[in-house]
């Protein structure tokens, strides 16, 4: 069996070692006689799986004791509403708009209160991160919201905004666990896991305990209250059991491979191979301001739509999958998450060089 190089933005490539272990344990998880897909989330076996997953995640990110880790379901987009429902005490929040997902989150929050657009990079098709060192943050704002890595546009906050003491909420879906992060600088960190950690359908929320309370907006559903899940250790209802199990295997794979510092070094090496080629190519060019480039998502174009389409088609035939850019921007995008091997990026660049030579 030959596996392709999968550059999908999500659901995305997972470590082969993890997939192999999941396959080996599919019918019989560690001698219990059944699959993780079949076991009760109230069983002792599953309790060990979810508790180990949480502890491994805490170890990887060095999460302080005053933060809760929640394994939820519904995808990151459900958090667009959950965040304001739980945190908008004054019905006012500041949003920094750096791409489609921040834009969607802001639109959702407007249903619950006033949303102030503190900064935006929409003027240049979200190809940079705006200066967030002195934002017009008012005393009555409940929180400041960012999408830290922009999957579609390939930008990344290298420096967090100055929130002037206000709670920082960050969607980190496409950069989660790609490098170390200081959890204490955030009030809420959340991620849909289907980009860098596990299968679609699971979301992880890391939230400071003082932000968890009964003081939520009226009509907030029980299932969308952070307190519901915090008080029940993510087991209020049946969680996405198999997704959490895979996440747990990925956490162990990360620890085995040197943790997040080692992963950052590896990701920087991979991204440099691709960006260095784009910077000297006469056919392809990157679309993001250099200082704001993401290590995870690399958009690029030829400035010729027909040539872009030809490249995507020929790349697919050569075993490079999912290189077509998001439908809203076109062009190409290579997502090079943790599990993408360096050889995959090297092979892609070799193919791009060949294509450039043939299409000058």
mmCIF file of C-alpha atoms in Angstrom:
data_model
loop_
_atom_site.group_PDB
_atom_site.id
_atom_site.type_symbol
_atom_site.label_atom_id
_atom_site.label_comp_id
_atom_site.label_asym_id
_atom_site.label_seq_id
_atom_site.Cartn_x
_atom_site.Cartn_y
_atom_site.Cartn_z
ATOM 1 C CA UNK A 1 0.000 0.000 0.000
ATOM 2 C CA UNK A 2 1.347 3.385 -0.987
ATOM 3 C CA UNK A 3 0.172 6.362 1.057
ATOM 4 C CA UNK A 4 -0.067 9.732 -0.639
ATOM 5 C CA UNK A 5 1.383 12.956 0.694
ATOM 6 C CA UNK A 6 -1.741 14.600 2.113
ATOM 7 C CA UNK A 7 -1.512 18.409 2.298
ATOM 8 C CA UNK A 8 -5.153 18.868 3.364
ATOM 9 C CA UNK A 9 -5.990 21.750 5.708
ATOM 10 C CA UNK A 10 -8.340 19.485 7.665
ATOM 11 C CA UNK A 11 -9.263 16.753 8.241
ATOM 12 C CA UNK A 12 -5.555 16.321 7.860
ATOM 13 C CA UNK A 13 -2.608 13.958 7.979
ATOM 14 C CA UNK A 14 -2.072 11.977 11.189
ATOM 15 C CA UNK A 15 1.109 10.189 12.303
ATOM 16 C CA UNK A 16 1.330 6.771 10.636
ATOM 17 C CA UNK A 17 2.482 5.289 13.924
ATOM 18 C CA UNK A 18 -0.751 6.469 15.558
ATOM 19 C CA UNK A 19 -2.914 5.129 12.738
ATOM 20 C CA UNK A 20 -1.145 1.778 12.929
ATOM 21 C CA UNK A 21 -1.671 1.518 16.682
ATOM 22 C CA UNK A 22 -5.350 2.425 16.281
ATOM 23 C CA UNK A 23 -5.659 -0.263 13.604
ATOM 24 C CA UNK A 24 -3.965 -2.848 15.841
ATOM 25 C CA UNK A 25 -6.335 -1.983 18.699
ATOM 26 C CA UNK A 26 -9.486 -1.670 16.601
ATOM 27 C CA UNK A 27 -11.031 -5.029 17.520
ATOM 28 C CA UNK A 28 -9.519 -5.456 20.961
ATOM 29 C CA UNK A 29 -8.252 -2.523 23.010
ATOM 30 C CA UNK A 30 -5.441 -3.777 25.258
ATOM 31 C CA UNK A 31 -7.084 -7.132 25.988
ATOM 32 C CA UNK A 32 -10.507 -5.833 27.028
ATOM 33 C CA UNK A 33 -12.199 -7.724 24.171
ATOM 34 C CA UNK A 34 -13.785 -4.743 22.461
ATOM 35 C CA UNK A 35 -12.988 -1.628 20.455
ATOM 36 C CA UNK A 36 -12.786 1.847 22.013
ATOM 37 C CA UNK A 37 -15.680 2.628 19.649
ATOM 38 C CA UNK A 38 -17.834 0.134 21.536
ATOM 39 C CA UNK A 39 -17.011 0.705 25.184
ATOM 40 C CA UNK A 40 -18.998 2.731 27.696
ATOM 41 C CA UNK A 41 -17.640 6.177 28.457
ATOM 42 C CA UNK A 42 -18.445 5.342 32.111
ATOM 43 C CA UNK A 43 -16.199 2.273 32.130
ATOM 44 C CA UNK A 44 -12.921 2.076 34.062
ATOM 45 C CA UNK A 45 -11.043 1.381 30.821
ATOM 46 C CA UNK A 46 -12.333 4.535 29.133
ATOM 47 C CA UNK A 47 -11.858 6.599 32.281
ATOM 48 C CA UNK A 48 -8.165 5.743 32.070
ATOM 49 C CA UNK A 49 -8.043 6.720 28.371
ATOM 50 C CA UNK A 50 -9.548 10.196 28.885
ATOM 51 C CA UNK A 51 -7.598 10.911 32.085
ATOM 52 C CA UNK A 52 -4.294 9.929 30.472
ATOM 53 C CA UNK A 53 -5.117 12.092 27.451
ATOM 54 C CA UNK A 54 -5.730 15.095 29.693
ATOM 55 C CA UNK A 55 -2.567 14.534 31.716
ATOM 56 C CA UNK A 56 -0.427 14.129 28.597
ATOM 57 C CA UNK A 57 -1.858 17.355 27.168
ATOM 58 C CA UNK A 58 -1.167 19.140 30.456
ATOM 59 C CA UNK A 59 2.416 17.856 30.352
ATOM 60 C CA UNK A 60 2.952 18.947 26.745
ATOM 61 C CA UNK A 61 1.650 22.499 27.262
ATOM 62 C CA UNK A 62 2.644 22.823 30.938
ATOM 63 C CA UNK A 63 -0.941 23.892 31.654
ATOM 64 C CA UNK A 64 -1.246 25.678 35.023
ATOM 65 C CA UNK A 65 -3.395 24.061 37.710
ATOM 66 C CA UNK A 66 -5.983 26.862 37.574
ATOM 67 C CA UNK A 67 -7.005 25.914 34.013
ATOM 68 C CA UNK A 68 -9.546 23.255 33.084
ATOM 69 C CA UNK A 69 -9.144 21.016 30.032
ATOM 70 C CA UNK A 70 -12.431 20.145 28.335
ATOM 71 C CA UNK A 71 -12.906 17.556 25.583
ATOM 72 C CA UNK A 72 -16.087 18.597 23.764
ATOM 73 C CA UNK A 73 -17.853 17.975 20.474
ATOM 74 C CA UNK A 74 -19.412 20.082 17.741
ATOM 75 C CA UNK A 75 -16.288 21.408 16.050
ATOM 76 C CA UNK A 76 -14.573 24.725 16.694
ATOM 77 C CA UNK A 77 -17.368 26.642 14.937
ATOM 78 C CA UNK A 78 -19.734 25.838 17.812
ATOM 79 C CA UNK A 79 -17.405 27.827 20.077
ATOM 80 C CA UNK A 80 -18.170 30.964 18.036
ATOM 81 C CA UNK A 81 -21.458 31.088 19.970
ATOM 82 C CA UNK A 82 -20.350 29.305 23.156
ATOM 83 C CA UNK A 83 -17.683 31.947 23.902
ATOM 84 C CA UNK A 84 -20.033 34.989 23.986
ATOM 85 C CA UNK A 85 -22.794 32.997 25.716
ATOM 86 C CA UNK A 86 -20.405 32.253 28.591
ATOM 87 C CA UNK A 87 -18.166 35.330 28.669
ATOM 88 C CA UNK A 88 -20.164 38.347 27.458
ATOM 89 C CA UNK A 89 -21.186 39.697 30.864
ATOM 90 C CA UNK A 90 -21.215 43.317 29.663
ATOM 91 C CA UNK A 91 -22.459 42.314 26.205
ATOM 92 C CA UNK A 92 -19.348 43.802 24.569
ATOM 93 C CA UNK A 93 -16.181 42.265 23.159
ATOM 94 C CA UNK A 94 -13.316 43.164 20.850
ATOM 95 C CA UNK A 95 -12.461 41.040 17.800
ATOM 96 C CA UNK A 96 -9.333 41.167 15.626
ATOM 97 C CA UNK A 97 -10.283 40.144 12.099
ATOM 98 C CA UNK A 98 -7.473 38.332 10.325
ATOM 99 C CA UNK A 99 -9.410 35.912 8.154
ATOM 100 C CA UNK A 100 -12.629 34.081 7.452
ATOM 101 C CA UNK A 101 -12.836 32.210 10.757
ATOM 102 C CA UNK A 102 -12.358 35.326 12.915
ATOM 103 C CA UNK A 103 -14.915 37.044 10.693
ATOM 104 C CA UNK A 104 -17.410 34.223 11.228
ATOM 105 C CA UNK A 105 -16.771 34.210 14.976
ATOM 106 C CA UNK A 106 -17.429 37.961 15.142
ATOM 107 C CA UNK A 107 -20.645 37.621 13.137
ATOM 108 C CA UNK A 108 -21.873 34.951 15.552
ATOM 109 C CA UNK A 109 -20.974 37.029 18.609
ATOM 110 C CA UNK A 110 -23.030 39.941 17.247
ATOM 111 C CA UNK A 111 -26.138 37.890 18.036
ATOM 112 C CA UNK A 112 -25.334 38.235 21.736
ATOM 113 C CA UNK A 113 -23.820 41.679 22.152
ATOM 114 C CA UNK A 114 -21.758 44.484 20.686
ATOM 115 C CA UNK A 115 -18.716 43.410 18.702
ATOM 116 C CA UNK A 116 -15.975 45.999 18.228
ATOM 117 C CA UNK A 117 -13.589 45.375 15.347
ATOM 118 C CA UNK A 118 -10.298 46.316 16.991
ATOM 119 C CA UNK A 119 -8.116 45.663 13.936
ATOM 120 C CA UNK A 120 -8.362 43.975 10.551
ATOM 121 C CA UNK A 121 -6.213 42.901 7.630
ATOM 122 C CA UNK A 122 -9.141 42.666 5.209
ATOM 123 C CA UNK A 123 -7.732 45.631 3.221
ATOM 124 C CA UNK A 124 -4.998 43.347 1.803
ATOM 125 C CA UNK A 125 -6.952 40.081 1.565
ATOM 126 C CA UNK A 126 -5.815 39.013 5.041
ATOM 127 C CA UNK A 127 -2.221 38.620 3.863
ATOM 128 C CA UNK A 128 -0.709 40.066 7.064
ATOM 129 C CA UNK A 129 -1.294 40.407 10.818
ATOM 130 C CA UNK A 130 -2.225 43.973 11.845
ATOM 131 C CA UNK A 131 -0.318 45.887 14.532
ATOM 132 C CA UNK A 132 -1.996 44.987 17.827
ATOM 133 C CA UNK A 133 0.341 46.784 20.228
ATOM 134 C CA UNK A 134 -2.027 49.658 21.080
ATOM 135 C CA UNK A 135 -5.622 48.710 20.361
ATOM 136 C CA UNK A 136 -8.612 50.828 21.357
ATOM 137 C CA UNK A 137 -9.721 48.486 24.132
ATOM 138 C CA UNK A 138 -12.339 49.955 26.441
ATOM 139 C CA UNK A 139 -12.932 49.094 30.091
ATOM 140 C CA UNK A 140 -16.342 47.529 29.408
ATOM 141 C CA UNK A 141 -15.063 44.892 26.978
ATOM 142 C CA UNK A 142 -15.413 41.352 28.302
ATOM 143 C CA UNK A 143 -12.639 39.835 26.209
ATOM 144 C CA UNK A 144 -10.430 40.220 23.126
ATOM 145 C CA UNK A 145 -10.695 37.500 20.476
ATOM 146 C CA UNK A 146 -8.180 36.278 17.900
ATOM 147 C CA UNK A 147 -7.772 33.412 15.471
ATOM 148 C CA UNK A 148 -4.072 32.813 16.110
ATOM 149 C CA UNK A 149 -3.238 30.919 12.917
ATOM 150 C CA UNK A 150 -5.283 31.585 9.810
ATOM 151 C CA UNK A 151 -5.695 28.334 7.919
ATOM 152 C CA UNK A 152 -7.051 29.819 4.697
ATOM 153 C CA UNK A 153 -4.713 32.801 4.379
ATOM 154 C CA UNK A 154 -1.565 31.349 5.948
ATOM 155 C CA UNK A 155 -0.842 34.021 8.563
ATOM 156 C CA UNK A 156 0.141 33.577 12.228
ATOM 157 C CA UNK A 157 0.311 35.896 15.238
ATOM 158 C CA UNK A 158 4.010 35.811 16.187
ATOM 159 C CA UNK A 159 3.309 38.233 19.037
ATOM 160 C CA UNK A 160 0.068 38.214 20.987
ATOM 161 C CA UNK A 161 -2.049 41.391 21.069
ATOM 162 C CA UNK A 162 -1.729 43.811 23.955
ATOM 163 C CA UNK A 163 -5.166 43.251 25.505
ATOM 164 C CA UNK A 164 -4.594 45.868 28.241
ATOM 165 C CA UNK A 165 -5.570 43.421 30.937
ATOM 166 C CA UNK A 166 -8.634 42.029 29.203
ATOM 167 C CA UNK A 167 -9.117 38.273 28.776
ATOM 168 C CA UNK A 168 -7.573 36.893 25.588
ATOM 169 C CA UNK A 169 -9.619 34.236 23.771
ATOM 170 C CA UNK A 170 -7.830 32.381 20.971
ATOM 171 C CA UNK A 171 -8.900 29.917 18.308
ATOM 172 C CA UNK A 172 -5.694 27.937 17.772
ATOM 173 C CA UNK A 173 -7.189 25.129 15.669
ATOM 174 C CA UNK A 174 -4.541 25.034 12.952
ATOM 175 C CA UNK A 175 -1.436 25.684 15.072
ATOM 176 C CA UNK A 176 -2.372 23.707 18.194
ATOM 177 C CA UNK A 177 0.591 21.733 19.582
ATOM 178 C CA UNK A 178 2.866 22.812 16.725
ATOM 179 C CA UNK A 179 5.078 24.766 19.146
ATOM 180 C CA UNK A 180 5.233 25.631 22.858
ATOM 181 C CA UNK A 181 2.803 28.272 24.128
ATOM 182 C CA UNK A 182 2.395 30.118 27.432
ATOM 183 C CA UNK A 183 -1.120 29.111 28.463
ATOM 184 C CA UNK A 184 -1.159 31.688 31.276
ATOM 185 C CA UNK A 185 -1.335 34.519 28.716
ATOM 186 C CA UNK A 186 -4.798 33.374 27.623
ATOM 187 C CA UNK A 187 -8.199 33.139 29.281
ATOM 188 C CA UNK A 188 -9.502 30.609 26.776
ATOM 189 C CA UNK A 189 -7.668 28.537 24.173
ATOM 190 C CA UNK A 190 -9.676 26.275 21.913
ATOM 191 C CA UNK A 191 -9.111 24.060 18.916
ATOM 192 C CA UNK A 192 -10.975 21.823 16.535
ATOM 193 C CA UNK A 193 -8.609 18.854 16.533
ATOM 194 C CA UNK A 194 -9.012 17.785 12.882
ATOM 195 C CA UNK A 195 -6.050 19.830 11.683
ATOM 196 C CA UNK A 196 -3.133 18.818 13.876
ATOM 197 C CA UNK A 197 -4.298 16.395 16.558
ATOM 198 C CA UNK A 198 -7.067 13.951 15.663
ATOM 199 C CA UNK A 199 -10.233 13.150 13.716
ATOM 200 C CA UNK A 200 -12.973 15.705 13.066
ATOM 201 C CA UNK A 201 -15.761 16.065 15.618
ATOM 202 C CA UNK A 202 -13.749 16.745 18.761
ATOM 203 C CA UNK A 203 -12.847 20.133 20.182
ATOM 204 C CA UNK A 204 -10.478 20.906 23.039
ATOM 205 C CA UNK A 205 -11.004 23.901 25.309
ATOM 206 C CA UNK A 206 -8.435 25.084 27.850
ATOM 207 C CA UNK A 207 -10.096 27.650 30.113
ATOM 208 C CA UNK A 208 -9.053 29.554 33.223
ATOM 209 C CA UNK A 209 -11.213 28.499 36.145
ATOM 210 C CA UNK A 210 -12.374 32.004 37.116
ATOM 211 C CA UNK A 211 -14.102 32.264 33.716
ATOM 212 C CA UNK A 212 -16.304 29.255 34.471
ATOM 213 C CA UNK A 213 -19.523 30.202 36.254
ATOM 214 C CA UNK A 214 -23.315 30.061 36.295
ATOM 215 C CA UNK A 215 -23.359 33.696 35.185
ATOM 216 C CA UNK A 216 -24.038 33.067 31.497
ATOM 217 C CA UNK A 217 -26.399 34.699 29.029
ATOM 218 C CA UNK A 218 -30.081 33.786 29.403
ATOM 219 C CA UNK A 219 -31.166 30.765 27.345
ATOM 220 C CA UNK A 220 -27.616 29.383 27.115
ATOM 221 C CA UNK A 221 -28.210 25.646 26.562
ATOM 222 C CA UNK A 222 -26.936 23.276 29.223
ATOM 223 C CA UNK A 223 -24.602 21.676 26.693
ATOM 224 C CA UNK A 224 -23.037 25.051 25.824
ATOM 225 C CA UNK A 225 -22.193 26.018 29.399
ATOM 226 C CA UNK A 226 -18.528 25.552 30.210
ATOM 227 C CA UNK A 227 -19.488 24.817 33.814
ATOM 228 C CA UNK A 228 -21.533 21.787 32.740
ATOM 229 C CA UNK A 229 -18.490 20.091 31.266
ATOM 230 C CA UNK A 230 -15.947 21.353 33.801
ATOM 231 C CA UNK A 231 -17.947 19.929 36.713
ATOM 232 C CA UNK A 232 -18.329 16.575 34.968
ATOM 233 C CA UNK A 233 -14.765 16.101 33.674
ATOM 234 C CA UNK A 234 -15.989 16.204 30.050
ATOM 235 C CA UNK A 235 -18.337 13.270 30.758
ATOM 236 C CA UNK A 236 -21.665 15.081 31.257
ATOM 237 C CA UNK A 237 -22.967 13.225 28.210
ATOM 238 C CA UNK A 238 -21.335 10.712 25.872
ATOM 239 C CA UNK A 239 -18.234 12.500 24.595
ATOM 240 C CA UNK A 240 -16.587 11.837 21.196
ATOM 241 C CA UNK A 241 -14.896 8.790 22.743
ATOM 242 C CA UNK A 242 -12.942 7.516 19.755
ATOM 243 C CA UNK A 243 -11.765 10.995 18.754
ATOM 244 C CA UNK A 244 -10.438 11.613 22.279
ATOM 245 C CA UNK A 245 -8.683 8.225 22.182
ATOM 246 C CA UNK A 246 -6.893 9.178 18.928
ATOM 247 C CA UNK A 247 -5.959 12.585 20.392
ATOM 248 C CA UNK A 248 -4.482 10.721 23.358
ATOM 249 C CA UNK A 249 -2.353 8.573 21.033
ATOM 250 C CA UNK A 250 -1.140 11.735 19.264
ATOM 251 C CA UNK A 251 -0.220 13.329 22.623
ATOM 252 C CA UNK A 252 1.883 10.260 23.457
ATOM 253 C CA UNK A 253 3.483 10.401 19.984
ATOM 254 C CA UNK A 254 4.383 14.058 20.581
ATOM 255 C CA UNK A 255 5.927 13.287 23.972
ATOM 256 C CA UNK A 256 7.872 10.361 22.513
ATOM 257 C CA UNK A 257 9.238 12.629 19.760
ATOM 258 C CA UNK A 258 10.644 15.311 22.041
ATOM 259 C CA UNK A 259 7.586 17.386 22.901
ATOM 260 C CA UNK A 260 6.625 20.775 21.507
ATOM 261 C CA UNK A 261 10.103 22.322 21.427
ATOM 262 C CA UNK A 262 11.301 19.510 19.168
ATOM 263 C CA UNK A 263 8.105 19.791 17.105
ATOM 264 C CA UNK A 264 8.627 23.531 16.592
ATOM 265 C CA UNK A 265 12.180 22.929 15.340
ATOM 266 C CA UNK A 266 10.934 20.254 12.972
ATOM 267 C CA UNK A 267 8.108 22.472 11.709
ATOM 268 C CA UNK A 268 10.442 25.426 11.153
ATOM 269 C CA UNK A 269 12.763 23.220 9.090
ATOM 270 C CA UNK A 270 9.890 21.955 6.934
ATOM 271 C CA UNK A 271 8.422 25.419 6.361
ATOM 272 C CA UNK A 272 11.840 26.877 5.476
ATOM 273 C CA UNK A 273 12.278 24.326 2.670
ATOM 274 C CA UNK A 274 9.016 25.433 1.037
ATOM 275 C CA UNK A 275 9.283 29.174 1.720
ATOM 276 C CA UNK A 276 12.905 29.338 0.515
ATOM 277 C CA UNK A 277 11.846 27.785 -2.770
ATOM 278 C CA UNK A 278 8.853 30.143 -3.159
ATOM 279 C CA UNK A 279 11.095 33.154 -2.506
ATOM 280 C CA UNK A 280 13.427 32.309 -5.393
ATOM 281 C CA UNK A 281 10.913 30.795 -7.817
ATOM 282 C CA UNK A 282 10.092 32.660 -11.017
ATOM 283 C CA UNK A 283 6.762 30.860 -11.423
ATOM 284 C CA UNK A 284 5.317 30.467 -7.917
ATOM 285 C CA UNK A 285 5.028 33.065 -5.175
ATOM 286 C CA UNK A 286 3.820 33.048 -1.590
ATOM 287 C CA UNK A 287 0.906 35.342 -0.778
ATOM 288 C CA UNK A 288 1.738 36.277 2.843
ATOM 289 C CA UNK A 289 3.929 39.035 4.250
ATOM 290 C CA UNK A 290 7.157 37.274 5.275
ATOM 291 C CA UNK A 291 7.142 38.192 8.958
ATOM 292 C CA UNK A 292 3.589 36.876 9.396
ATOM 293 C CA UNK A 293 3.945 33.517 7.644
ATOM 294 C CA UNK A 294 2.406 30.435 9.208
ATOM 295 C CA UNK A 295 4.475 27.302 9.776
ATOM 296 C CA UNK A 296 1.359 25.195 9.222
ATOM 297 C CA UNK A 297 -0.461 26.566 6.152
ATOM 298 C CA UNK A 298 1.434 27.832 3.112
ATOM 299 C CA UNK A 299 -0.667 29.469 0.359
ATOM 300 C CA UNK A 300 0.943 30.174 -3.024
ATOM 301 C CA UNK A 301 -0.046 31.066 -6.605
ATOM 302 C CA UNK A 302 1.311 31.327 -10.129
ATOM 303 C CA UNK A 303 -0.855 34.397 -10.929
ATOM 304 C CA UNK A 304 -2.426 32.364 -13.723
ATOM 305 C CA UNK A 305 -5.622 30.503 -12.826
ATOM 306 C CA UNK A 306 -5.272 27.983 -15.663
ATOM 307 C CA UNK A 307 -1.714 27.200 -14.617
ATOM 308 C CA UNK A 308 -2.823 26.885 -10.975
ATOM 309 C CA UNK A 309 -5.461 24.327 -12.012
ATOM 310 C CA UNK A 310 -2.915 22.445 -14.146
ATOM 311 C CA UNK A 311 -0.490 22.309 -11.234
ATOM 312 C CA UNK A 312 -3.120 20.965 -8.811
ATOM 313 C CA UNK A 313 -4.183 18.281 -11.316
ATOM 314 C CA UNK A 314 -0.639 17.142 -12.117
ATOM 315 C CA UNK A 315 0.347 17.204 -8.454
ATOM 316 C CA UNK A 316 -2.610 14.957 -7.602
ATOM 317 C CA UNK A 317 -1.621 12.510 -10.332
ATOM 318 C CA UNK A 318 1.881 12.437 -8.825
ATOM 319 C CA UNK A 319 0.589 11.577 -5.320
ATOM 320 C CA UNK A 320 0.335 15.038 -3.756
ATOM 321 C CA UNK A 321 -3.239 15.384 -2.478
ATOM 322 C CA UNK A 322 -5.353 18.389 -1.449
ATOM 323 C CA UNK A 323 -3.143 21.213 -2.720
ATOM 324 C CA UNK A 324 -6.014 23.277 -4.089
ATOM 325 C CA UNK A 325 -6.461 26.557 -2.214
ATOM 326 C CA UNK A 326 -9.618 27.328 -0.255
ATOM 327 C CA UNK A 327 -12.569 28.091 -2.517
ATOM 328 C CA UNK A 328 -12.668 31.691 -1.237
ATOM 329 C CA UNK A 329 -9.120 32.535 -2.374
ATOM 330 C CA UNK A 330 -8.115 30.041 -5.077
ATOM 331 C CA UNK A 331 -4.505 29.226 -5.893
ATOM 332 C CA UNK A 332 -2.752 26.515 -3.901
ATOM 333 C CA UNK A 333 -2.158 25.758 -0.253
ATOM 334 C CA UNK A 334 0.123 23.215 1.361
ATOM 335 C CA UNK A 335 -0.779 22.419 4.958
ATOM 336 C CA UNK A 336 2.317 20.932 6.592
ATOM 337 C CA UNK A 337 1.126 19.954 10.050
ATOM 338 C CA UNK A 338 3.130 18.043 12.672
ATOM 339 C CA UNK A 339 2.524 14.661 11.034
ATOM 340 C CA UNK A 340 3.698 15.734 7.571
ATOM 341 C CA UNK A 341 7.198 14.278 7.231
ATOM 342 C CA UNK A 342 10.082 16.430 6.014
ATOM 343 C CA UNK A 343 10.387 14.079 3.025
ATOM 344 C CA UNK A 344 6.866 15.082 1.972
ATOM 345 C CA UNK A 345 7.821 18.759 1.782
ATOM 346 C CA UNK A 346 11.081 17.943 -0.010
ATOM 347 C CA UNK A 347 9.189 15.820 -2.537
ATOM 348 C CA UNK A 348 6.651 18.618 -3.098
ATOM 349 C CA UNK A 349 9.393 21.186 -3.741
ATOM 350 C CA UNK A 350 11.128 18.803 -6.165
ATOM 351 C CA UNK A 351 7.830 18.396 -8.021
ATOM 352 C CA UNK A 352 7.290 22.186 -8.068
ATOM 353 C CA UNK A 353 10.764 22.711 -9.523
ATOM 354 C CA UNK A 354 10.033 20.191 -12.254
ATOM 355 C CA UNK A 355 6.679 21.830 -12.991
ATOM 356 C CA UNK A 356 8.310 25.261 -13.144
ATOM 357 C CA UNK A 357 10.920 23.998 -15.591
ATOM 358 C CA UNK A 358 8.213 22.519 -17.833
ATOM 359 C CA UNK A 359 5.915 25.547 -17.731
ATOM 360 C CA UNK A 360 8.226 28.544 -18.051
#
